[in-house]
PDB file of C-alpha atoms in Angstrom:
ATOM      1  CA  MET A  25      74.763 146.533  46.847  1.00 46.00           C
ATOM      2  CA  SER A  26      75.475 147.141  50.801  1.00 54.00           C
ATOM      3  CA  LYS A  27      79.103 145.678  52.277  1.00 61.00           C
ATOM      4  CA  ASN A  28      78.982 142.902  54.685  1.00 70.00           C
ATOM      5  CA  GLY A  29      81.806 144.036  56.713  1.00 75.00           C
ATOM      6  CA  LEU A  30      84.376 146.253  58.106  1.00 74.00           C
ATOM      7  CA  THR A  31      88.180 146.681  57.576  1.00 75.00           C
ATOM      8  CA  TYR A  32      90.688 148.404  59.809  1.00 73.00           C
ATOM      9  CA  ALA A  33      91.288 150.776  56.999  1.00 79.00           C
ATOM     10  CA  ASP A  34      86.645 151.637  57.348  1.00 70.00           C
ATOM     11  CA  ALA A  35      87.613 152.471  61.149  1.00 72.00           C
ATOM     12  CA  GLY A  36      90.772 155.075  59.769  1.00 76.00           C
ATOM     13  CA  VAL A  37      93.602 152.313  60.622  1.00 77.00           C
ATOM     14  CA  ASP A  38      96.255 152.090  57.478  1.00 74.00           C
ATOM     15  CA  ILE A  39      97.630 149.071  58.047  1.00 83.00           C
ATOM     16  CA  ASP A  40     100.410 149.371  55.116  1.00 80.00           C
ATOM     17  CA  ALA A  41     100.876 152.609  56.295  1.00 84.00           C
ATOM     18  CA  GLY A  42     102.433 151.063  59.700  1.00 81.00           C
ATOM     19  CA  ASN A  43     104.067 148.087  58.063  1.00 85.00           C
ATOM     20  CA  SER A  44     106.028 150.723  55.291  1.00 89.00           C
ATOM     21  CA  LEU A  45     107.381 153.078  58.444  1.00 87.00           C
ATOM     22  CA  VAL A  46     108.694 150.191  59.879  1.00 86.00           C
ATOM     23  CA  GLU A  47     110.565 149.818  56.420  1.00 89.00           C
ATOM     24  CA  ARG A  48     111.518 153.916  57.044  1.00 89.00           C
ATOM     25  CA  ILE A  49     112.889 153.300  60.167  1.00 90.00           C
ATOM     26  CA  LYS A  50     115.111 149.817  59.526  1.00 90.00           C
ATOM     27  CA  PRO A  51     117.994 151.669  58.182  1.00 91.00           C
ATOM     28  CA  ALA A  52     118.406 154.172  61.225  1.00 91.00           C
ATOM     29  CA  ALA A  53     117.557 151.729  64.089  1.00 91.00           C
ATOM     30  CA  LYS A  54     120.725 149.807  62.581  1.00 93.00           C
ATOM     31  CA  ARG A  55     123.137 152.041  62.663  1.00 94.00           C
ATOM     32  CA  THR A  56     122.451 151.910  66.507  1.00 96.00           C
ATOM     33  CA  ALA A  57     123.412 148.735  66.797  1.00 95.00           C
ATOM     34  CA  ARG A  58     126.047 147.928  69.726  1.00 95.00           C
ATOM     35  CA  PRO A  59     127.467 144.660  71.425  1.00 96.00           C
ATOM     36  CA  GLY A  60     124.083 142.691  72.677  1.00 96.00           C
ATOM     37  CA  VAL A  61     121.735 143.447  70.178  1.00 95.00           C
ATOM     38  CA  MET A  62     120.377 139.756  69.313  1.00 92.00           C
ATOM     39  CA  SER A  63     117.504 140.759  66.467  1.00 77.00           C
ATOM     40  CA  GLY A  64     116.627 143.484  64.166  1.00 72.00           C
ATOM     41  CA  LEU A  65     113.086 145.419  64.237  1.00 73.00           C
ATOM     42  CA  GLY A  66     109.528 143.261  64.007  1.00 70.00           C
ATOM     43  CA  GLY A  67     109.712 140.425  66.279  1.00 74.00           C
ATOM     44  CA  PHE A  68     106.876 140.361  68.972  1.00 82.00           C
ATOM     45  CA  GLY A  69     109.986 140.799  71.174  1.00 85.00           C
ATOM     46  CA  ALA A  70     113.314 141.907  70.795  1.00 88.00           C
ATOM     47  CA  LEU A  71     116.366 140.110  72.318  1.00 91.00           C
ATOM     48  CA  PHE A  72     119.970 141.251  74.273  1.00 94.00           C
ATOM     49  CA  ASP A  73     122.415 139.159  75.373  1.00 96.00           C
ATOM     50  CA  LEU A  74     124.413 140.911  78.596  1.00 97.00           C
ATOM     51  CA  LYS A  75     127.688 138.684  77.859  1.00 97.00           C
ATOM     52  CA  ALA A  76     128.158 139.812  74.499  1.00 97.00           C
ATOM     53  CA  ALA A  77     128.251 143.466  76.147  1.00 97.00           C
ATOM     54  CA  GLY A  78     130.886 142.549  78.127  1.00 96.00           C
ATOM     55  CA  PHE A  79     128.915 142.136  81.524  1.00 97.00           C
ATOM     56  CA  VAL A  80     129.778 139.561  84.288  1.00 97.00           C
ATOM     57  CA  ASP A  81     127.673 140.140  87.076  1.00 97.00           C
ATOM     58  CA  PRO A  82     124.689 142.608  85.610  1.00 97.00           C
ATOM     59  CA  VAL A  83     122.202 144.058  87.641  1.00 97.00           C
ATOM     60  CA  LEU A  84     119.482 145.830  84.919  1.00 97.00           C
ATOM     61  CA  VAL A  85     118.339 149.207  85.849  1.00 97.00           C
ATOM     62  CA  ALA A  86     115.576 150.298  83.946  1.00 97.00           C
ATOM     63  CA  ALA A  87     113.745 154.131  83.096  1.00 96.00           C
ATOM     64  CA  THR A  88     111.017 155.732  81.082  1.00 96.00           C
ATOM     65  CA  ASP A  89     109.665 159.030  80.331  1.00 95.00           C
ATOM     66  CA  GLY A  90     108.097 161.260  78.073  1.00 95.00           C
ATOM     67  CA  VAL A  91     109.135 165.296  76.385  1.00 95.00           C
ATOM     68  CA  GLY A  92     105.974 166.902  78.207  1.00 93.00           C
ATOM     69  CA  THR A  93     104.115 169.620  76.605  1.00 95.00           C
ATOM     70  CA  LYS A  94     107.187 170.275  74.503  1.00 97.00           C
ATOM     71  CA  LEU A  95     105.187 167.915  71.846  1.00 97.00           C
ATOM     72  CA  ARG A  96     102.864 171.149  71.749  1.00 97.00           C
ATOM     73  CA  ILE A  97     105.599 173.350  70.664  1.00 97.00           C
ATOM     74  CA  ALA A  98     106.823 170.302  67.887  1.00 97.00           C
ATOM     75  CA  ILE A  99     103.656 170.102  66.363  1.00 97.00           C
ATOM     76  CA  ASP A 100     102.953 173.382  65.931  1.00 96.00           C
ATOM     77  CA  THR A 101     105.742 174.699  64.265  1.00 97.00           C
ATOM     78  CA  GLY A 102     106.412 171.321  63.133  1.00 96.00           C
ATOM     79  CA  HIS A 103     110.090 171.176  63.994  1.00 97.00           C
ATOM     80  CA  VAL A 104     109.835 167.381  64.954  1.00 97.00           C
ATOM     81  CA  ASP A 105     113.026 166.096  64.186  1.00 97.00           C
ATOM     82  CA  THR A 106     114.814 166.248  67.172  1.00 97.00           C
ATOM     83  CA  ILE A 107     111.443 165.730  69.710  1.00 98.00           C
ATOM     84  CA  GLY A 108     112.993 161.760  69.415  1.00 98.00           C
ATOM     85  CA  ILE A 109     116.470 162.873  71.331  1.00 98.00           C
ATOM     86  CA  ASP A 110     114.738 165.108  73.403  1.00 97.00           C
ATOM     87  CA  LEU A 111     112.655 161.446  74.301  1.00 98.00           C
ATOM     88  CA  VAL A 112     115.945 159.270  74.698  1.00 98.00           C
ATOM     89  CA  ALA A 113     118.205 161.676  76.973  1.00 97.00           C
ATOM     90  CA  MET A 114     114.982 162.041  79.424  1.00 95.00           C
ATOM     91  CA  CYS A 115     115.224 158.187  79.845  1.00 96.00           C
ATOM     92  CA  VAL A 116     118.554 157.723  79.614  1.00 97.00           C
ATOM     93  CA  ASN A 117     119.756 160.477  81.728  1.00 96.00           C
ATOM     94  CA  ASP A 118     118.025 159.013  84.016  1.00 95.00           C
ATOM     95  CA  LEU A 119     119.680 155.776  84.183  1.00 96.00           C
ATOM     96  CA  VAL A 120     123.514 157.066  84.321  1.00 96.00           C
ATOM     97  CA  CYS A 121     122.655 158.008  87.470  1.00 94.00           C
ATOM     98  CA  GLN A 122     122.414 154.759  88.215  1.00 95.00           C
ATOM     99  CA  GLY A 123     125.887 154.452  87.410  1.00 95.00           C
ATOM    100  CA  ALA A 124     124.428 151.907  84.470  1.00 97.00           C
ATOM    101  CA  GLU A 125     125.509 152.320  81.043  1.00 98.00           C
ATOM    102  CA  PRO A 126     121.818 152.088  78.901  1.00 98.00           C
ATOM    103  CA  LEU A 127     122.240 149.058  76.745  1.00 98.00           C
ATOM    104  CA  PHE A 128     118.826 149.796  74.636  1.00 97.00           C
ATOM    105  CA  PHE A 129     116.010 151.653  74.183  1.00 97.00           C
ATOM    106  CA  LEU A 130     112.030 151.217  72.886  1.00 96.00           C
ATOM    107  CA  ASP A 131     109.371 153.768  72.288  1.00 97.00           C
ATOM    108  CA  TYR A 132     106.081 154.793  72.087  1.00 96.00           C
ATOM    109  CA  PHE A 133     104.517 156.495  69.545  1.00 96.00           C
ATOM    110  CA  ALA A 134     100.796 157.214  68.800  1.00 96.00           C
ATOM    111  CA  THR A 135      98.538 159.811  66.992  1.00 96.00           C
ATOM    112  CA  GLY A 136      95.109 159.821  64.864  1.00 95.00           C
ATOM    113  CA  LYS A 137      96.775 159.319  61.634  1.00 94.00           C
ATOM    114  CA  LEU A 138      99.923 157.804  60.773  1.00 94.00           C
ATOM    115  CA  GLU A 139     101.465 160.501  58.413  1.00 94.00           C
ATOM    116  CA  LEU A 140     104.712 158.699  57.109  1.00 94.00           C
ATOM    117  CA  ASP A 141     106.821 161.730  56.232  1.00 94.00           C
ATOM    118  CA  GLN A 142     106.132 163.017  60.054  1.00 95.00           C
ATOM    119  CA  ALA A 143     106.577 159.646  61.628  1.00 95.00           C
ATOM    120  CA  THR A 144     110.108 159.021  60.079  1.00 96.00           C
ATOM    121  CA  ARG A 145     111.345 161.980  61.360  1.00 96.00           C
ATOM    122  CA  ILE A 146     110.188 162.012  64.422  1.00 97.00           C
ATOM    123  CA  ILE A 147     111.518 158.281  65.001  1.00 96.00           C
ATOM    124  CA  ASN A 148     114.859 159.096  63.041  1.00 97.00           C
ATOM    125  CA  GLY A 149     115.404 161.433  66.064  1.00 97.00           C
ATOM    126  CA  ILE A 150     114.885 158.444  68.031  1.00 98.00           C
ATOM    127  CA  ALA A 151     118.031 156.550  66.716  1.00 97.00           C
ATOM    128  CA  ALA A 152     120.057 159.875  66.488  1.00 97.00           C
ATOM    129  CA  GLY A 153     119.665 159.763  70.057  1.00 98.00           C
ATOM    130  CA  CYS A 154     120.273 156.310  70.682  1.00 98.00           C
ATOM    131  CA  GLU A 155     123.133 156.217  68.687  1.00 97.00           C
ATOM    132  CA  ALA A 156     124.599 159.317  70.567  1.00 97.00           C
ATOM    133  CA  SER A 157     124.393 157.526  73.685  1.00 97.00           C
ATOM    134  CA  GLY A 158     125.442 153.818  72.671  1.00 96.00           C
ATOM    135  CA  CYS A 159     122.391 152.899  72.927  1.00 97.00           C
ATOM    136  CA  ALA A 160     120.525 150.421  70.287  1.00 97.00           C
ATOM    137  CA  LEU A 161     116.794 151.265  69.259  1.00 97.00           C
ATOM    138  CA  ILE A 162     115.846 147.290  69.471  1.00 94.00           C
ATOM    139  CA  GLY A 163     111.914 147.938  68.786  1.00 92.00           C
ATOM    140  CA  GLY A 164     108.471 150.475  69.634  1.00 92.00           C
ATOM    141  CA  GLU A 165     104.998 150.467  69.195  1.00 93.00           C
ATOM    142  CA  THR A 166     103.510 152.736  66.722  1.00 93.00           C
ATOM    143  CA  ALA A 167      99.465 153.131  67.208  1.00 93.00           C
ATOM    144  CA  GLU A 168      97.540 154.738  64.818  1.00 93.00           C
ATOM    145  CA  MET A 169      94.213 155.460  67.122  1.00 94.00           C
ATOM    146  CA  PRO A 170      91.555 157.244  65.702  1.00 94.00           C
ATOM    147  CA  GLY A 171      89.472 159.624  67.439  1.00 93.00           C
ATOM    148  CA  MET A 172      92.081 160.030  70.204  1.00 94.00           C
ATOM    149  CA  TYR A 173      94.141 162.632  68.859  1.00 94.00           C
ATOM    150  CA  HIS A 174      93.184 165.412  67.154  1.00 93.00           C
ATOM    151  CA  LYS A 175      94.389 165.854  63.728  1.00 92.00           C
ATOM    152  CA  GLY A 176      98.525 166.190  63.254  1.00 91.00           C
ATOM    153  CA  ASP A 177      99.006 165.422  66.967  1.00 95.00           C
ATOM    154  CA  PHE A 178     100.941 162.891  68.203  1.00 96.00           C
ATOM    155  CA  ASP A 179     102.061 161.536  71.633  1.00 96.00           C
ATOM    156  CA  LEU A 180     105.660 160.270  72.315  1.00 97.00           C
ATOM    157  CA  ALA A 181     106.572 157.896  75.382  1.00 97.00           C
ATOM    158  CA  GLY A 182     110.002 156.144  75.814  1.00 97.00           C
ATOM    159  CA  PHE A 183     111.315 153.211  77.654  1.00 97.00           C
ATOM    160  CA  ALA A 184     114.811 152.437  78.108  1.00 98.00           C
ATOM    161  CA  VAL A 185     117.208 149.755  80.134  1.00 98.00           C
ATOM    162  CA  GLY A 186     120.342 149.763  81.212  1.00 98.00           C
ATOM    163  CA  ALA A 187     122.973 147.570  83.616  1.00 98.00           C
ATOM    164  CA  MET A 188     125.802 148.114  86.042  1.00 97.00           C
ATOM    165  CA  GLU A 189     128.136 145.066  87.657  1.00 97.00           C
ATOM    166  CA  ARG A 190     126.481 144.142  90.813  1.00 97.00           C
ATOM    167  CA  GLY A 191     127.892 146.736  93.852  1.00 94.00           C
ATOM    168  CA  ALA A 192     128.405 149.057  91.212  1.00 94.00           C
ATOM    169  CA  ASP A 193     124.625 151.396  92.175  1.00 94.00           C
ATOM    170  CA  LEU A 194     124.790 155.126  92.540  1.00 94.00           C
ATOM    171  CA  PRO A 195     125.198 157.457  94.977  1.00 93.00           C
ATOM    172  CA  ARG A 196     127.685 156.072  97.480  1.00 92.00           C
ATOM    173  CA  ASP A 197     129.543 157.156 100.264  1.00 92.00           C
ATOM    174  CA  VAL A 198     128.558 160.466  99.774  1.00 92.00           C
ATOM    175  CA  VAL A 199     130.268 162.558 102.778  1.00 91.00           C
ATOM    176  CA  ALA A 200     130.519 166.435 103.224  1.00 92.00           C
ATOM    177  CA  GLY A 201     133.525 168.102 101.473  1.00 91.00           C
ATOM    178  CA  ASP A 202     133.311 166.368  98.228  1.00 91.00           C
ATOM    179  CA  VAL A 203     133.891 167.835  95.239  1.00 91.00           C
ATOM    180  CA  LEU A 204     130.033 169.419  92.894  1.00 91.00           C
ATOM    181  CA  LEU A 205     130.096 169.595  89.712  1.00 89.00           C
ATOM    182  CA  GLY A 206     128.090 171.105  87.438  1.00 89.00           C
ATOM    183  CA  LEU A 207     127.499 169.447  83.981  1.00 89.00           C
ATOM    184  CA  ALA A 208     125.801 173.232  81.768  1.00 88.00           C
ATOM    185  CA  SER A 209     122.312 172.031  79.925  1.00 89.00           C
ATOM    186  CA  ASP A 210     121.757 173.518  76.363  1.00 89.00           C
ATOM    187  CA  GLY A 211     118.504 175.119  77.553  1.00 86.00           C
ATOM    188  CA  VAL A 212     115.282 174.101  78.947  1.00 88.00           C
ATOM    189  CA  HIS A 213     116.064 170.763  77.775  1.00 90.00           C
ATOM    190  CA  SER A 214     112.617 169.402  78.141  1.00 92.00           C
ATOM    191  CA  ASN A 215     111.310 170.683  81.719  1.00 87.00           C
ATOM    192  CA  GLY A 216     108.589 172.911  82.674  1.00 89.00           C
ATOM    193  CA  TYR A 217     107.412 173.352  79.124  1.00 93.00           C
ATOM    194  CA  SER A 218     103.648 174.196  80.456  1.00 92.00           C
ATOM    195  CA  LEU A 219     104.844 177.525  81.940  1.00 93.00           C
ATOM    196  CA  VAL A 220     107.254 178.508  79.103  1.00 94.00           C
ATOM    197  CA  ARG A 221     104.543 178.153  76.848  1.00 95.00           C
ATOM    198  CA  ARG A 222     102.336 180.353  79.108  1.00 96.00           C
ATOM    199  CA  ILE A 223     105.261 183.036  79.319  1.00 96.00           C
ATOM    200  CA  VAL A 224     104.973 183.230  75.058  1.00 96.00           C
ATOM    201  CA  ASP A 225     101.741 183.178  75.310  1.00 95.00           C
ATOM    202  CA  LEU A 226     101.950 186.596  77.661  1.00 96.00           C
ATOM    203  CA  SER A 227     104.494 188.298  75.567  1.00 95.00           C
ATOM    204  CA  GLY A 228     102.143 187.723  72.812  1.00 95.00           C
ATOM    205  CA  LEU A 229     105.350 186.182  70.968  1.00 96.00           C
ATOM    206  CA  GLY A 230     104.685 183.924  67.638  1.00 96.00           C
ATOM    207  CA  TRP A 231     106.916 180.520  67.415  1.00 97.00           C
ATOM    208  CA  ASP A 232     108.750 181.830  63.872  1.00 97.00           C
ATOM    209  CA  ASP A 233     109.040 185.197  65.343  1.00 97.00           C
ATOM    210  CA  ASP A 234     113.061 186.264  67.009  1.00 97.00           C
ATOM    211  CA  ALA A 235     113.733 184.737  69.927  1.00 95.00           C
ATOM    212  CA  PRO A 236     114.697 187.480  72.011  1.00 93.00           C
ATOM    213  CA  PHE A 237     117.651 185.717  74.152  1.00 91.00           C
ATOM    214  CA  ALA A 238     119.466 183.310  71.074  1.00 92.00           C
ATOM    215  CA  ASP A 239     119.329 183.572  67.415  1.00 94.00           C
ATOM    216  CA  GLY A 240     117.213 181.775  65.747  1.00 95.00           C
ATOM    217  CA  SER A 241     112.679 181.814  65.975  1.00 96.00           C
ATOM    218  CA  LEU A 242     111.641 181.677  69.163  1.00 97.00           C
ATOM    219  CA  GLY A 243     109.702 178.355  68.325  1.00 97.00           C
ATOM    220  CA  GLU A 244     113.556 176.770  67.107  1.00 96.00           C
ATOM    221  CA  VAL A 245     115.611 177.660  70.099  1.00 96.00           C
ATOM    222  CA  LEU A 246     113.056 176.384  72.463  1.00 97.00           C
ATOM    223  CA  LEU A 247     112.922 172.941  70.914  1.00 97.00           C
ATOM    224  CA  THR A 248     117.087 173.475  71.247  1.00 97.00           C
ATOM    225  CA  PRO A 249     117.361 168.946  71.818  1.00 97.00           C
ATOM    226  CA  THR A 250     118.155 167.510  75.883  1.00 95.00           C
ATOM    227  CA  ARG A 251     121.901 167.075  76.293  1.00 95.00           C
ATOM    228  CA  LEU A 252     122.495 163.864  76.557  1.00 96.00           C
ATOM    229  CA  TYR A 253     124.885 163.246  79.576  1.00 95.00           C
ATOM    230  CA  VAL A 254     125.321 159.609  78.996  1.00 96.00           C
ATOM    231  CA  GLN A 255     129.415 159.482  77.398  1.00 95.00           C
ATOM    232  CA  PRO A 256     131.085 162.427  79.700  1.00 94.00           C
ATOM    233  CA  ALA A 257     128.881 160.744  83.000  1.00 94.00           C
ATOM    234  CA  LEU A 258     129.877 157.059  82.212  1.00 95.00           C
ATOM    235  CA  ALA A 259     133.557 158.290  81.121  1.00 95.00           C
ATOM    236  CA  ALA A 260     134.019 159.782  85.025  1.00 93.00           C
ATOM    237  CA  VAL A 261     131.982 156.849  87.145  1.00 93.00           C
ATOM    238  CA  ARG A 262     134.576 154.909  85.192  1.00 93.00           C
ATOM    239  CA  ALA A 263     137.535 156.644  85.840  1.00 93.00           C
ATOM    240  CA  GLY A 264     137.100 156.328  89.461  1.00 91.00           C
ATOM    241  CA  GLY A 265     136.095 158.667  92.590  1.00 90.00           C
ATOM    242  CA  VAL A 266     132.420 159.376  92.124  1.00 93.00           C
ATOM    243  CA  HIS A 267     129.875 158.966  94.225  1.00 94.00           C
ATOM    244  CA  ALA A 268     126.645 159.888  93.187  1.00 94.00           C
ATOM    245  CA  LEU A 269     124.860 161.749  90.410  1.00 94.00           C
ATOM    246  CA  ALA A 270     121.873 163.916  89.519  1.00 91.00           C
ATOM    247  CA  HIS A 271     119.748 164.785  86.389  1.00 87.00           C
ATOM    248  CA  ILE A 272     117.736 167.992  87.611  1.00 83.00           C
ATOM    249  CA  THR A 273     114.427 168.300  85.879  1.00 75.00           C
ATOM    250  CA  GLY A 274     112.830 169.299  88.262  1.00 60.00           C
ATOM    251  CA  GLY A 275     110.561 172.089  86.083  1.00 44.00           C
ATOM    252  CA  GLY A 276     112.851 174.840  86.904  1.00 38.00           C
ATOM    253  CA  LEU A 277     114.142 177.163  83.476  1.00 36.00           C
ATOM    254  CA  THR A 278     117.619 176.754  84.398  1.00 34.00           C
ATOM    255  CA  GLU A 279     118.550 173.521  86.143  1.00 36.00           C
ATOM    256  CA  ASN A 280     118.417 170.996  83.904  1.00 39.00           C
ATOM    257  CA  LEU A 281     121.846 169.852  84.792  1.00 41.00           C
ATOM    258  CA  PRO A 282     123.188 166.443  86.166  1.00 48.00           C
ATOM    259  CA  ARG A 283     125.799 167.353  88.841  1.00 48.00           C
ATOM    260  CA  VAL A 284     128.068 165.239  90.093  1.00 50.00           C
ATOM    261  CA  SER A 285     129.533 164.395  93.738  1.00 51.00           C
ATOM    262  CA  ALA A 286     133.133 162.723  93.496  1.00 52.00           C
ATOM    263  CA  GLY A 287     135.409 162.599  96.757  1.00 48.00           C
TER     264      GLY A 287
END
């Protein structure tokens, strides 16, 4: 007898796996809780109370980003535990350049077939990045889309919201003679990886080969997560005298660092 109907499972979408993932990541998301969070994972939307976060007359600042083709290395090597930190960093490092304190983060994780262990490792990395930034992971979307991605592939996008008191936005009052400070990166960060991958391809090296410029395999070294500049940048802003910050991520291999202009 033929079936009279089709289910999501017949179409290659595992709803039970999605629900299991939510349960797995709840402890990690809970660790990112901060003043202002009003709800946990699972609702249609997440609530945040700006007054409870300590703001009197706030202005919201939003940023969204991804991690580019660095994902290809993470997928090919199976080292996916820190790619979520990159995702958070690319968003919150931009927010602080406006003078804003990152408040909460949402992620979008898409794949052809949801692999629970892989997805849990990725989102645990996102939570780790949020925790280190004082930013709450309050929601997200997991999309299982058969036919859209090759086996084992996935994509990530992030969205962060921050706030500042009205009138505290940067840049302001930048003048000739300001002191320019540079904070060093931890590596290539998450920019320029199309060029990096091309160079590696031409070199004939594999991701498991020893890196010629650092200890560890080439894949591991190139997956060093993007440095989170939130805490030192905010400390400098709150101490006073900072006129501007810049998150230098223009695709170069050596200039992934914020710069502070101070009087």
